[in-house]
Amino acid sequence: YSGPAASVAGALGFTGANDTVVVEVGGTSTNVAAIREHRPSLSYVRVASHATALRSVDVRVVGVAGGSMLRVRRRRVYGVGPRSAHIAGLPYAAYAPAGTFTAGGPAARAVEFAPVSGDPADYLAIEAANGTRYALTNTCAAVALGIPEPGDYAATDPAEAVAAFAVAGAHLRLDGQEVARRMLEASGTAVCDLVAAVAADRNMPLATISIMAVGGGAGGLGRHV
């Protein structure tokens, strides 16, 4: 719990956050916690199904984040995650070297695969002409759609992300930008549902709260949320 607690402590210490839901967007999961009347909500820590006598910041977790990968079935967008590029050991398509997907020559191709033994083989990656596989992540989708702003950790030239999603779109018979949009919509809805639940549990009306996104994926999935 130290990482999520540190995010809430940082929000309090550096911004004086009040009536705020903190959304920490990591690589594999997103942590959501509430600050009400300048105090973080606390709860007893649970380890699996076991309650403990230790109180910590009340953090809820959802299995989508900046590095969560696209899944497809029957050539349709099926979902996002819970596996991430970090677990699969793949680089993000958005940060591929210039010309990886945009240069002429042999075309990249979409590949459906299982990130870890025992996983379903419905995760979609883009294989460059040199054989290197790149993950299509929520951050890649955000970059392709122009969501990160200058100065965001996630910000980069969108050309490679746009080209990678175009390859995915050809595989799915969709416009590449539509694939990116559907990916972010699925992930964003999951995070928004958790934000709403946390706010409701703390009697914080959604119309009155602020949402603060922190973490590496804050400029992508966080801004979308």
PDB file of N, CA and C in Angstrom, residues 1 51 65 121 194 207 221:
ATOM      1  N   TYR A   1       0.810  -1.212   0.000  1.00  0.00           N
ATOM      2  CA  TYR A   1       0.000   0.000   0.000  1.00  0.00           C
ATOM      3  C   TYR A   1       0.847   1.267   0.000  1.00  0.00           C
ATOM      4  N   ALA A  51      -9.090  -9.895   6.718  1.00  0.00           N
ATOM      5  CA  ALA A  51      -9.029  -8.561   7.299  1.00  0.00           C
ATOM      6  C   ALA A  51      -7.851  -8.491   8.270  1.00  0.00           C
ATOM      7  N   ALA A  65      -4.698   0.311 -17.093  1.00  0.00           N
ATOM      8  CA  ALA A  65      -3.791   1.426 -16.830  1.00  0.00           C
ATOM      9  C   ALA A  65      -3.127   1.834 -18.133  1.00  0.00           C
ATOM     10  N   ALA A 121      -5.096 -16.268 -26.345  1.00  0.00           N
ATOM     11  CA  ALA A 121      -4.312 -15.676 -27.433  1.00  0.00           C
ATOM     12  C   ALA A 121      -5.145 -14.636 -28.170  1.00  0.00           C
ATOM     13  N   LEU A 194     -15.312   3.220 -11.163  1.00  0.00           N
ATOM     14  CA  LEU A 194     -14.683   3.103  -9.850  1.00  0.00           C
ATOM     15  C   LEU A 194     -14.617   4.458  -9.158  1.00  0.00           C
ATOM     16  N   ALA A 207     -20.817  16.120  -8.816  1.00  0.00           N
ATOM     17  CA  ALA A 207     -20.815  17.488  -9.348  1.00  0.00           C
ATOM     18  C   ALA A 207     -19.896  18.413  -8.560  1.00  0.00           C
ATOM     19  N   LEU A 221      -4.528   8.021 -20.310  1.00  0.00           N
ATOM     20  CA  LEU A 221      -5.778   7.520 -19.742  1.00  0.00           C
ATOM     21  C   LEU A 221      -6.325   8.466 -18.685  1.00  0.00           C
TER      22      LEU A 221
END
